[in-house]
PDB file of N, CA and C in Angstrom:
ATOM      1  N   UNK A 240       9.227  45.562 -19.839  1.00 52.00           N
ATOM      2  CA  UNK A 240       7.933  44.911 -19.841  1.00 52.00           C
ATOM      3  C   UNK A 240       8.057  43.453 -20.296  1.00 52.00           C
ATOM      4  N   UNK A 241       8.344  43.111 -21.326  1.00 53.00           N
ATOM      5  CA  UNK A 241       8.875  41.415 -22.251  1.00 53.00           C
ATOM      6  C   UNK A 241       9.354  40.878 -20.899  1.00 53.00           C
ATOM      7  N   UNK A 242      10.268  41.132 -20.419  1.00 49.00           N
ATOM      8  CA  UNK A 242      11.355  40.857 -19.440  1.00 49.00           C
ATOM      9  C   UNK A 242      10.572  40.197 -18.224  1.00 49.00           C
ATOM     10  N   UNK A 243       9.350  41.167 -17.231  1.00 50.00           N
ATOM     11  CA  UNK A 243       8.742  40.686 -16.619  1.00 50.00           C
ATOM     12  C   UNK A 243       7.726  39.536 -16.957  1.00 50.00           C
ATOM     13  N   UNK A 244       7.325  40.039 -18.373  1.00 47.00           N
ATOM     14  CA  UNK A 244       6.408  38.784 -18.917  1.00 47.00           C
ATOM     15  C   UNK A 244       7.264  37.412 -18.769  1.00 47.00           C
ATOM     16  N   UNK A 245       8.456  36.925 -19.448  1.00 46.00           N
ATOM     17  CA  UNK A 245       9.464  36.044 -19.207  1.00 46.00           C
ATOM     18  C   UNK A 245       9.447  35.363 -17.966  1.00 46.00           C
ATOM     19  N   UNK A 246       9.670  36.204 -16.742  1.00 45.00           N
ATOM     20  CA  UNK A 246       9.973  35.889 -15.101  1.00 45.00           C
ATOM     21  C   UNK A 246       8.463  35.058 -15.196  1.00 45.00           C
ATOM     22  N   UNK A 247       7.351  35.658 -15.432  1.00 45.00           N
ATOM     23  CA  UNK A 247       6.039  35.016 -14.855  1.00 45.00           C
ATOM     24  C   UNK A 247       5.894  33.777 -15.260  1.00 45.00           C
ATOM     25  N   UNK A 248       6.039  33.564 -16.882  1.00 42.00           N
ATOM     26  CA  UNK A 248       6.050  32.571 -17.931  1.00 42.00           C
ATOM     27  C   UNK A 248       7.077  31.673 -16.311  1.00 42.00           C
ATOM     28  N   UNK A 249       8.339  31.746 -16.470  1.00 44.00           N
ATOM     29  CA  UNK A 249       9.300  30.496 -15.738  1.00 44.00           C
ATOM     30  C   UNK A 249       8.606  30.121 -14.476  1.00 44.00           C
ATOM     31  N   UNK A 250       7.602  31.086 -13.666  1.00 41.00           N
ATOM     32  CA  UNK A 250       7.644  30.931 -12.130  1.00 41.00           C
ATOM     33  C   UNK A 250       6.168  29.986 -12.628  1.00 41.00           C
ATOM     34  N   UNK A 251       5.466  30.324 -13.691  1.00 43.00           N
ATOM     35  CA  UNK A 251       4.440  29.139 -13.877  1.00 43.00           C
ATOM     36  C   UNK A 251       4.666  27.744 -13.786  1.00 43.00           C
ATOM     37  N   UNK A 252       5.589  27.731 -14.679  1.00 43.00           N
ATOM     38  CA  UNK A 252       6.421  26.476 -15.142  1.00 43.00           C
ATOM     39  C   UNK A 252       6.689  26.001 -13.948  1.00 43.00           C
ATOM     40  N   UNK A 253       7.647  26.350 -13.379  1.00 40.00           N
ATOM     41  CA  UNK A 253       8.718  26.087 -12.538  1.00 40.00           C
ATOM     42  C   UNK A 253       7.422  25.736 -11.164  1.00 40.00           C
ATOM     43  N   UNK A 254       5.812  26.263 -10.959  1.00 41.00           N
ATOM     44  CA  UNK A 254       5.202  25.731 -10.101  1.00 41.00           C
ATOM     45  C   UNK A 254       4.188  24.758 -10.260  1.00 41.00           C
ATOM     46  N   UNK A 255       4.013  24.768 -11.645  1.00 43.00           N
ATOM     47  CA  UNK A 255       3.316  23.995 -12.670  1.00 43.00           C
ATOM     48  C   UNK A 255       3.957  22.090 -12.707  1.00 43.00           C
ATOM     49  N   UNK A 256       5.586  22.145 -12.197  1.00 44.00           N
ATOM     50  CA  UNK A 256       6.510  21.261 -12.228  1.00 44.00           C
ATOM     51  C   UNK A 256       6.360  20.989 -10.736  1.00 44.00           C
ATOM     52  N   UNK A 257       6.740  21.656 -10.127  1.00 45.00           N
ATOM     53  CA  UNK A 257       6.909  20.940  -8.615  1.00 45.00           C
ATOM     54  C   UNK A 257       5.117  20.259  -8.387  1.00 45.00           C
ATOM     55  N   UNK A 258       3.814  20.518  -8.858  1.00 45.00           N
ATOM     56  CA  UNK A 258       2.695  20.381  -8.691  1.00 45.00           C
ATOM     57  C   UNK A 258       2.737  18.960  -9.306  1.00 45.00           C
ATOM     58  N   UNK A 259       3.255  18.562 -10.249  1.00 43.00           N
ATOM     59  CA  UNK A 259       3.128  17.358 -10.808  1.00 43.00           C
ATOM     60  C   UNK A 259       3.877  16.156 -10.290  1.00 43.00           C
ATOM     61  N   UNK A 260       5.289  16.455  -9.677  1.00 43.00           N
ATOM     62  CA  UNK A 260       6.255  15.812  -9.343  1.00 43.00           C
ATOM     63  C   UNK A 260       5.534  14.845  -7.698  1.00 43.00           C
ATOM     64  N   UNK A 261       4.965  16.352  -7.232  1.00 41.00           N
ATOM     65  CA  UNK A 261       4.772  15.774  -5.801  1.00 41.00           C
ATOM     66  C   UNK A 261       3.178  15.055  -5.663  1.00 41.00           C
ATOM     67  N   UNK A 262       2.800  14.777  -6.757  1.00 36.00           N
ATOM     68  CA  UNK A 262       1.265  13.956  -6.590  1.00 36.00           C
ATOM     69  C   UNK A 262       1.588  12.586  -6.533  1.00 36.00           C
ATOM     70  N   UNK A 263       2.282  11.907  -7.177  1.00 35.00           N
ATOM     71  CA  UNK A 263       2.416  10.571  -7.457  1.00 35.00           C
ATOM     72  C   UNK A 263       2.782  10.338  -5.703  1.00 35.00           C
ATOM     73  N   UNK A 264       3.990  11.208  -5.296  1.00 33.00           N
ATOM     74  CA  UNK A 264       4.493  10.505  -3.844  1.00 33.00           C
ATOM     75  C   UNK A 264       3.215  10.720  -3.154  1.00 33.00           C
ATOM     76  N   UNK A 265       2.322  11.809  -2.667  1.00 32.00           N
ATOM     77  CA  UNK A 265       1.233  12.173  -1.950  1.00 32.00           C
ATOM     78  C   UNK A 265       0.042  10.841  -2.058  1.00 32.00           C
ATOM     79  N   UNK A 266       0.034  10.299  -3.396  1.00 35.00           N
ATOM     80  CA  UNK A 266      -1.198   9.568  -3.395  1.00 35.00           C
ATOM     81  C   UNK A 266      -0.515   8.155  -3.059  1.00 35.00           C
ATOM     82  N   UNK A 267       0.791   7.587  -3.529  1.00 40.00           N
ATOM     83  CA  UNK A 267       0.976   6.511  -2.786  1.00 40.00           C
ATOM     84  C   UNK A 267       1.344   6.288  -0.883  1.00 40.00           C
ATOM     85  N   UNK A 268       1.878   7.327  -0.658  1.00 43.00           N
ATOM     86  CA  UNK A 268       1.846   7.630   0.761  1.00 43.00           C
ATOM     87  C   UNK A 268       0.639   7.472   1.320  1.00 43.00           C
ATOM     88  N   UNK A 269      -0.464   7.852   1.014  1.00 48.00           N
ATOM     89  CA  UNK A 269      -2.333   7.788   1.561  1.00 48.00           C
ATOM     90  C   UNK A 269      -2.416   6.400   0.921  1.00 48.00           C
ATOM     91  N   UNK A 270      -1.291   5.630   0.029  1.00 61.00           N
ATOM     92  CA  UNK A 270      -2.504   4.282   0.017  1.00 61.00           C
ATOM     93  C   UNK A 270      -2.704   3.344   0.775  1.00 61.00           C
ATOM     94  N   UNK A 271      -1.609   3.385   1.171  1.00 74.00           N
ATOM     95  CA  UNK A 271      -1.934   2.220   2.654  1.00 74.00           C
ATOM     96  C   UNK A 271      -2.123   2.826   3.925  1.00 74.00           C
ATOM     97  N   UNK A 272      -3.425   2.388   4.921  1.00 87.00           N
ATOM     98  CA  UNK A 272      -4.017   2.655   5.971  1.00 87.00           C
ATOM     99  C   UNK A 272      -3.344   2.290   6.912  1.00 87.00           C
ATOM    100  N   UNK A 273      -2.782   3.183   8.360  1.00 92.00           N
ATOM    101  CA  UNK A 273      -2.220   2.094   9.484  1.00 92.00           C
ATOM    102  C   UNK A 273      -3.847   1.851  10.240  1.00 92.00           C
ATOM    103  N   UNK A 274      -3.009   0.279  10.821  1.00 94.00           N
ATOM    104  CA  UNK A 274      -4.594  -0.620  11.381  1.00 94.00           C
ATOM    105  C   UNK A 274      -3.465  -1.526  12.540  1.00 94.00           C
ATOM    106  N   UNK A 275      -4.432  -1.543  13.006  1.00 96.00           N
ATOM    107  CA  UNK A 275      -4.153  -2.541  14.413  1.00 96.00           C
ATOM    108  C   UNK A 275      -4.713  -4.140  14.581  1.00 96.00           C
ATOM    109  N   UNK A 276      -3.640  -5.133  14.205  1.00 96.00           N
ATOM    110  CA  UNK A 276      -4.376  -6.199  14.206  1.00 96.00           C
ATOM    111  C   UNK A 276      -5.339  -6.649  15.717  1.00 96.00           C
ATOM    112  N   UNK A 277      -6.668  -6.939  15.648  1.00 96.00           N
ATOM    113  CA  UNK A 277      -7.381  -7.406  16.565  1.00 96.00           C
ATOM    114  C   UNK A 277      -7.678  -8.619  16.559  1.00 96.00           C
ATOM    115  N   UNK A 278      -7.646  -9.539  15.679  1.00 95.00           N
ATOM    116  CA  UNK A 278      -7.266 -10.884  16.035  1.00 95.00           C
ATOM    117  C   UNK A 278      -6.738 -11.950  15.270  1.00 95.00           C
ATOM    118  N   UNK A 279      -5.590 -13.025  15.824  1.00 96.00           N
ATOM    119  CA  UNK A 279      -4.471 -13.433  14.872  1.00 96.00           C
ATOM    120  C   UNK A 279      -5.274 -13.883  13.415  1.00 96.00           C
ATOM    121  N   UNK A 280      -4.118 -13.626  12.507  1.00 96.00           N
ATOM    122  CA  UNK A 280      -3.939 -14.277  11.532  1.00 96.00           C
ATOM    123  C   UNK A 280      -2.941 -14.408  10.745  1.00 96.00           C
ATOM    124  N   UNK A 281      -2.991 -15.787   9.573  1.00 96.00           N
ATOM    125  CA  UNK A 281      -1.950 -15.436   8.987  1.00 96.00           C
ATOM    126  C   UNK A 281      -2.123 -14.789   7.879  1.00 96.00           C
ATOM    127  N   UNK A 282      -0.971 -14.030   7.165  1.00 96.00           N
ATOM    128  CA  UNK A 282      -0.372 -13.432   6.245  1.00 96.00           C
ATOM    129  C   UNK A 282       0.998 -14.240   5.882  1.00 96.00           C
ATOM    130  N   UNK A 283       0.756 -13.820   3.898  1.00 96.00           N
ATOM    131  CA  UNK A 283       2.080 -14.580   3.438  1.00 96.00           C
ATOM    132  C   UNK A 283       2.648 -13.545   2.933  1.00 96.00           C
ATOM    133  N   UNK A 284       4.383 -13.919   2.630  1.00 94.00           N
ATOM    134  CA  UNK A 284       4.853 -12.916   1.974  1.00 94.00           C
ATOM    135  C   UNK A 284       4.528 -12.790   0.086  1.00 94.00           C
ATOM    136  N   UNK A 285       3.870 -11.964  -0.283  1.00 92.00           N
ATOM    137  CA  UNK A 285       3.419 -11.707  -1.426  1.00 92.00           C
ATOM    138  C   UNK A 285       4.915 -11.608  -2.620  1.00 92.00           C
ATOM    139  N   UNK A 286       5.075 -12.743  -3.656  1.00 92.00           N
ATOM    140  CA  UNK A 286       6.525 -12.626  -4.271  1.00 92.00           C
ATOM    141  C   UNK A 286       6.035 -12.340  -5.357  1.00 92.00           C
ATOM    142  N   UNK A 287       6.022 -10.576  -5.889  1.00 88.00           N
ATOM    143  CA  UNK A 287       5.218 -10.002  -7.125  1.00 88.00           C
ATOM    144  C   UNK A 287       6.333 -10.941  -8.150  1.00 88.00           C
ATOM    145  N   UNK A 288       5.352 -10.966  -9.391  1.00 90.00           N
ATOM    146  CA  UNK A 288       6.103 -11.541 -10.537  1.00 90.00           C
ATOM    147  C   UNK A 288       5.968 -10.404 -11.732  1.00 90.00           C
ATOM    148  N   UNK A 289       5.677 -11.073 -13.192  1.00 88.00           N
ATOM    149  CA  UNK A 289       5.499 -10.239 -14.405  1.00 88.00           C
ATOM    150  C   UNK A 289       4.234  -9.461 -14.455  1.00 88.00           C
ATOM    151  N   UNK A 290       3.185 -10.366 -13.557  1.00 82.00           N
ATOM    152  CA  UNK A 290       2.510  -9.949 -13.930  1.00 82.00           C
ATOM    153  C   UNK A 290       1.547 -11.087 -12.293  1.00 82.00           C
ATOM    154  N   UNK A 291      -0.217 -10.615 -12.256  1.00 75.00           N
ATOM    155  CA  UNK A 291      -0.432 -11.525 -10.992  1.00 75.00           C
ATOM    156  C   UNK A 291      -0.398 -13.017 -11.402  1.00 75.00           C
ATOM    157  N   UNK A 292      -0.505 -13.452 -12.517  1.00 78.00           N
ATOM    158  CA  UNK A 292      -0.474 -14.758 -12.593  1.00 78.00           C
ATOM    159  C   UNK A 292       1.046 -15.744 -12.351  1.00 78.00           C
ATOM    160  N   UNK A 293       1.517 -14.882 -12.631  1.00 87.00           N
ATOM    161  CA  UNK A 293       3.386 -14.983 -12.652  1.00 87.00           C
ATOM    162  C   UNK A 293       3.677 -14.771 -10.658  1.00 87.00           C
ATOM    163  N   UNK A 294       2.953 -14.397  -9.469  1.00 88.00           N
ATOM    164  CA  UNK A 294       3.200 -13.915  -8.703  1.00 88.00           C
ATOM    165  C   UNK A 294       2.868 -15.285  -8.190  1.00 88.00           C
ATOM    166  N   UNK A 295       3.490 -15.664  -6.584  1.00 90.00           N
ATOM    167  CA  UNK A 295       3.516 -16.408  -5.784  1.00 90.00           C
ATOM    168  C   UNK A 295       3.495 -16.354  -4.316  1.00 90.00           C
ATOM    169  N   UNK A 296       2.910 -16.952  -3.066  1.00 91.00           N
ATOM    170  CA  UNK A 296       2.995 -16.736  -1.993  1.00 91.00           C
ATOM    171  C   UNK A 296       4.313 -17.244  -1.318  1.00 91.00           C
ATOM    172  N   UNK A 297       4.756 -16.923  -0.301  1.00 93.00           N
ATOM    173  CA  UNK A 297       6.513 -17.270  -0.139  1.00 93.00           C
ATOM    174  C   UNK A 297       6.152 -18.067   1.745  1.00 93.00           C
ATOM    175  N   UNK A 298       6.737 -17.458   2.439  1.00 94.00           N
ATOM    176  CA  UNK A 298       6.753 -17.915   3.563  1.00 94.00           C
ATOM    177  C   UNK A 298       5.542 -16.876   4.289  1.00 94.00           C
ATOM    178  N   UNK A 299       4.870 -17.365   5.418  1.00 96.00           N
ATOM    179  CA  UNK A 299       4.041 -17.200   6.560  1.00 96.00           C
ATOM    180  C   UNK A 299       4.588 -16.546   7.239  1.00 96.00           C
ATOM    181  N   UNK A 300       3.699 -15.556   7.767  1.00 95.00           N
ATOM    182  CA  UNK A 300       3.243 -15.253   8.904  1.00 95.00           C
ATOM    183  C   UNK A 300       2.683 -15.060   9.796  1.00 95.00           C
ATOM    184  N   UNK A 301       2.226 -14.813  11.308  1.00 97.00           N
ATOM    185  CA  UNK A 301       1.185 -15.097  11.464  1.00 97.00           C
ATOM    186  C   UNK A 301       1.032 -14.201  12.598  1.00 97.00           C
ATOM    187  N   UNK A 302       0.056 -13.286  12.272  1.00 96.00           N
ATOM    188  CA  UNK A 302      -0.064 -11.942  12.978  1.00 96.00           C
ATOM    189  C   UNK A 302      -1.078 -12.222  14.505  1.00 96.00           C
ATOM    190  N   UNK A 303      -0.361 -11.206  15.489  1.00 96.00           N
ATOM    191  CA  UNK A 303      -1.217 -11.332  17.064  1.00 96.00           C
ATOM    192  C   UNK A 303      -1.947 -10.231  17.124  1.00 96.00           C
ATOM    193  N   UNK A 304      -2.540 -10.472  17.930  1.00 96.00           N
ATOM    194  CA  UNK A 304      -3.597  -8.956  18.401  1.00 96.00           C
ATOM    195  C   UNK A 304      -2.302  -7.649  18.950  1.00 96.00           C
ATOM    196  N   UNK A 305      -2.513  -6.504  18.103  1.00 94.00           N
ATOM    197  CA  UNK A 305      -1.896  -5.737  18.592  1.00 94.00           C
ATOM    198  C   UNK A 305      -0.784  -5.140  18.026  1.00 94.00           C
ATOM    199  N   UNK A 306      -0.429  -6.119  16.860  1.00 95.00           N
ATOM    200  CA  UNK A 306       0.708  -5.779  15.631  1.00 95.00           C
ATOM    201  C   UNK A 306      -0.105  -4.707  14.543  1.00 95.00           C
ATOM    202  N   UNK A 307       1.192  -3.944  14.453  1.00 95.00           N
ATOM    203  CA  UNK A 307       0.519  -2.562  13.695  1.00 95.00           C
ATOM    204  C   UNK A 307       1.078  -2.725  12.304  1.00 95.00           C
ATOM    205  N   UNK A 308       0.152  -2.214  11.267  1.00 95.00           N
ATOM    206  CA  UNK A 308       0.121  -3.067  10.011  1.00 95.00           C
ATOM    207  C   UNK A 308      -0.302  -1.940   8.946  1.00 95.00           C
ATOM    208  N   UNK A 309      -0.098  -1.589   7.960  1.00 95.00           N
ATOM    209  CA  UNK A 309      -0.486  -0.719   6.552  1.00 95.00           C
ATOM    210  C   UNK A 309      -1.186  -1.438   5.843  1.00 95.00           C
ATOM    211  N   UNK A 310      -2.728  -1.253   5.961  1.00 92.00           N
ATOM    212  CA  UNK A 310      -3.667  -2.375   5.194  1.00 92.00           C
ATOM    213  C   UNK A 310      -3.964  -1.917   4.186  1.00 92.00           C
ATOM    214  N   UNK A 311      -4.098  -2.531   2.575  1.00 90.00           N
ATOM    215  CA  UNK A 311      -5.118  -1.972   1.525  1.00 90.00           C
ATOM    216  C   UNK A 311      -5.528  -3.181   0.876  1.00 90.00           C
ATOM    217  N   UNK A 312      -6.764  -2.913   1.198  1.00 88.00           N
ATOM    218  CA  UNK A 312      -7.854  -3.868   0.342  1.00 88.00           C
ATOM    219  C   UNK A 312      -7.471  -3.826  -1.006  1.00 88.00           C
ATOM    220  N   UNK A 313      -7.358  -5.851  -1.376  1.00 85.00           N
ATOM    221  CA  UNK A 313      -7.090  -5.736  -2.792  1.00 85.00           C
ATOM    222  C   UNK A 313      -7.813  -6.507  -3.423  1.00 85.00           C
ATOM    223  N   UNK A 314      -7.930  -6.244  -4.829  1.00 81.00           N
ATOM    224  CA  UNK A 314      -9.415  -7.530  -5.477  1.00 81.00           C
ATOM    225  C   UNK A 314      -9.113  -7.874  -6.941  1.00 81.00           C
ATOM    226  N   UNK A 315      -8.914  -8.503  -6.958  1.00 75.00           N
ATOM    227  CA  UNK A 315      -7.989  -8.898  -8.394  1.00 75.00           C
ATOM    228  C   UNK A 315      -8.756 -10.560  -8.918  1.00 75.00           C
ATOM    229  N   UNK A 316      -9.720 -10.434  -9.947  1.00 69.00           N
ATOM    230  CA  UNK A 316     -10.252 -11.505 -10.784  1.00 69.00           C
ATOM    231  C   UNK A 316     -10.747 -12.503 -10.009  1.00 69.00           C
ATOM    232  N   UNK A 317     -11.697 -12.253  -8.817  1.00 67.00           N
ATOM    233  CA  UNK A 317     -12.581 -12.610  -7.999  1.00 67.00           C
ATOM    234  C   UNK A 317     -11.154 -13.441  -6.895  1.00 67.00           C
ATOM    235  N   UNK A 318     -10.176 -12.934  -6.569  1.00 75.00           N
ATOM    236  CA  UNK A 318      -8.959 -13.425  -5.446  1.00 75.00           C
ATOM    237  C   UNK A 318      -9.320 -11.888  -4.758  1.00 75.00           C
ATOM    238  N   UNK A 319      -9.689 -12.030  -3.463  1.00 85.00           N
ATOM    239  CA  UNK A 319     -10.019 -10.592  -2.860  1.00 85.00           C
ATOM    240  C   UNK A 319      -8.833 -11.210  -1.470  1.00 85.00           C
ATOM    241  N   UNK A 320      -8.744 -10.079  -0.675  1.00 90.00           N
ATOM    242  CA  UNK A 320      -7.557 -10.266   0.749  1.00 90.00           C
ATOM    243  C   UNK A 320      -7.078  -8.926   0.601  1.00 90.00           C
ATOM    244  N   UNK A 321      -6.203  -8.829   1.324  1.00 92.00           N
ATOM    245  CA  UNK A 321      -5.341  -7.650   1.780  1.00 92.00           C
ATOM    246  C   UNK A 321      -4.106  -7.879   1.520  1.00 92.00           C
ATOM    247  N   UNK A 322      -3.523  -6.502   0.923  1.00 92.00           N
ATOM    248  CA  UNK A 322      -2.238  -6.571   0.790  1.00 92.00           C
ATOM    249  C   UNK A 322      -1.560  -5.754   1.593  1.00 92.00           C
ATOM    250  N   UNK A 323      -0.272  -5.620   2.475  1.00 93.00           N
ATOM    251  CA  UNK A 323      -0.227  -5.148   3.604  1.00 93.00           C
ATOM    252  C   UNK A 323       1.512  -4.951   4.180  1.00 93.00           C
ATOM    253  N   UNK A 324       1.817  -4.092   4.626  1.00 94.00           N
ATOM    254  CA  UNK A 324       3.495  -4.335   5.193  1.00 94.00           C
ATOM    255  C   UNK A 324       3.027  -4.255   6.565  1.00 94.00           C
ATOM    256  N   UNK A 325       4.211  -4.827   7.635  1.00 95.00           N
ATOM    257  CA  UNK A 325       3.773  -5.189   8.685  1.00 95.00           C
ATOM    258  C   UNK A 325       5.309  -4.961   9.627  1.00 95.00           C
ATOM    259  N   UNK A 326       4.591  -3.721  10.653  1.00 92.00           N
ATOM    260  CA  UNK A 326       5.457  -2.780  11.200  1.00 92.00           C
ATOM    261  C   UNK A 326       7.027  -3.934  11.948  1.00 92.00           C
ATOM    262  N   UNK A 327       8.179  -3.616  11.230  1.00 91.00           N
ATOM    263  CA  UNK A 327       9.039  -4.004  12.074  1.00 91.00           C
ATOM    264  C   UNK A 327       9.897  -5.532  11.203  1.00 91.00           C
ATOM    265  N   UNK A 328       9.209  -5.319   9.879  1.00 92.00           N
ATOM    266  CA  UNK A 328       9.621  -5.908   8.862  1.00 92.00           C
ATOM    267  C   UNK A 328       9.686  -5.717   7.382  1.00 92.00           C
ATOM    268  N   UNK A 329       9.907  -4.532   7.541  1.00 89.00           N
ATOM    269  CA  UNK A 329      10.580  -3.623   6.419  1.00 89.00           C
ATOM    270  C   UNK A 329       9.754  -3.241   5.421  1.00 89.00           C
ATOM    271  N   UNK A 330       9.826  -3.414   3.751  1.00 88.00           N
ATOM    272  CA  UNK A 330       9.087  -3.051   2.808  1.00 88.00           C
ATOM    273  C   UNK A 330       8.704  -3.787   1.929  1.00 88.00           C
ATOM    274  N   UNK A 331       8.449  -5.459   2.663  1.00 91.00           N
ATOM    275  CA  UNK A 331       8.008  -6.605   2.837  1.00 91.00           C
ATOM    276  C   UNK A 331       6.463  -6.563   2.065  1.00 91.00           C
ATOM    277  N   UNK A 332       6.101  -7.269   1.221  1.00 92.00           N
ATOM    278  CA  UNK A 332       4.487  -6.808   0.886  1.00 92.00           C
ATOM    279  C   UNK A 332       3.753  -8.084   1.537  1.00 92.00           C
ATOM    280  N   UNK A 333       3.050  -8.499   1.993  1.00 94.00           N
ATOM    281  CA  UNK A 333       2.255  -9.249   2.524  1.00 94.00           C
ATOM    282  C   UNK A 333       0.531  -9.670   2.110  1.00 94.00           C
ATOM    283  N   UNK A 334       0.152 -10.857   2.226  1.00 93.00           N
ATOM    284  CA  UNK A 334      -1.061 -10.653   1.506  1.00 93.00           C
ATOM    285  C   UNK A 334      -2.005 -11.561   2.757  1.00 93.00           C
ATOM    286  N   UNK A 335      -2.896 -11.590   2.902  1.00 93.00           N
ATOM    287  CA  UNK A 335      -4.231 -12.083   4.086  1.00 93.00           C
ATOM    288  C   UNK A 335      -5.139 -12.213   2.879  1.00 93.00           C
ATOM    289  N   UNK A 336      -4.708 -13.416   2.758  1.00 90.00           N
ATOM    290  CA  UNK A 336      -6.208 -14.339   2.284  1.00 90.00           C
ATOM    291  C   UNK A 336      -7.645 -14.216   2.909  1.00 90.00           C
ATOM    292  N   UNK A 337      -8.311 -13.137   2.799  1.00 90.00           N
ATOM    293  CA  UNK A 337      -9.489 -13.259   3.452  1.00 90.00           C
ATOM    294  C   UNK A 337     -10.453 -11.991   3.321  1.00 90.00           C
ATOM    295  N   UNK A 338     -11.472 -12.045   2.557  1.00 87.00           N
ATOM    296  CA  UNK A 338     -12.254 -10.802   2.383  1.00 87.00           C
ATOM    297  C   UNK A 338     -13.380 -10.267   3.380  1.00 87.00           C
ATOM    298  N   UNK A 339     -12.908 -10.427   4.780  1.00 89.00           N
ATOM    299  CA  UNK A 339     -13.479 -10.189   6.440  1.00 89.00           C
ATOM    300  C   UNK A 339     -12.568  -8.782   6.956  1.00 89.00           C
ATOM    301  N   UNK A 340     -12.969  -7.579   7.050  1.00 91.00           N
ATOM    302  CA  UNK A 340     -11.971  -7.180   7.398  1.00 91.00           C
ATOM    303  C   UNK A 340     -11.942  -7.061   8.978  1.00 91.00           C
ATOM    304  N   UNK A 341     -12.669  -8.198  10.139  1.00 93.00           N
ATOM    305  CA  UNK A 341     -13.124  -8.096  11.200  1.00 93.00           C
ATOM    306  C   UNK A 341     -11.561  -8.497  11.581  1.00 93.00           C
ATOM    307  N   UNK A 342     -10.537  -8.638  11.253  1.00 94.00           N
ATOM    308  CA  UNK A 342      -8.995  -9.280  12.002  1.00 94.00           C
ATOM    309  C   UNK A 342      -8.616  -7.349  11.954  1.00 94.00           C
ATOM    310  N   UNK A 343      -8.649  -6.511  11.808  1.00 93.00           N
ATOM    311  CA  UNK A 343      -8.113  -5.235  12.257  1.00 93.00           C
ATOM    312  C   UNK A 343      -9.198  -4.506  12.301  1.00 93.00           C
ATOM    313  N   UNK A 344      -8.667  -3.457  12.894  1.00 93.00           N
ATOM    314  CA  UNK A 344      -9.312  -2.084  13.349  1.00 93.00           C
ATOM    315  C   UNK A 344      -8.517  -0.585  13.021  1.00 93.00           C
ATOM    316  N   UNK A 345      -8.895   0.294  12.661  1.00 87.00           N
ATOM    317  CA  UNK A 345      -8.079   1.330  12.198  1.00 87.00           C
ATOM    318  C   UNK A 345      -7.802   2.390  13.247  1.00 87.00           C
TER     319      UNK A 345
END
């Protein structure tokens, strides 16, 4: 009897653990939206620092109708735009100065 009590106790645990492990990946995976740019703009490359004041914009880009893109609205101490990777250039963060979200479509 102890013995089976034991097995149940570990298989809690042991599902209690995999339940926690796999939320963090699940909710950053859903945070960025794929979207379809509908009309150009530019985007810079976003160069995170210590902190956002420490952060800097790097080189341009400048998106066409039709480039497929991972959008999430960002709003940080009245600086609003999108922060964004942009299919076919890796894990690149990108930012669109502009609180319109009429340049994509989802």
């Amino acid at each position: 009897m102890k013995l089976k009590h034991y097995v149940m106790i570990g298989v809690a645990a042991l599902s209690l653990g995999a339940a926690t492990t796999a939320q963090p990946q699940t909710a950053n995976a859903s945070s960025y939206h794929r979207a379809y740019v509908t009309r150009s703009i530019t985007v810079y490359h976003f160069i995170w620092g210590g902190s956002f004041a420490n952060s800097s914009l790097g080189s341009y880009l400048r998106l066409h109708a039709g480039r497929t893109v991972h959008v999430k609205p960002f709003y940080h101490m009245g600086k609003d735009g999108y922060m964004l990777h942009v299919s076919g250039h890796g894990s690149r963060t990108y930012y669109a100065r502009t609180n319109s979200s009429s340049w994509y479509r989802r």
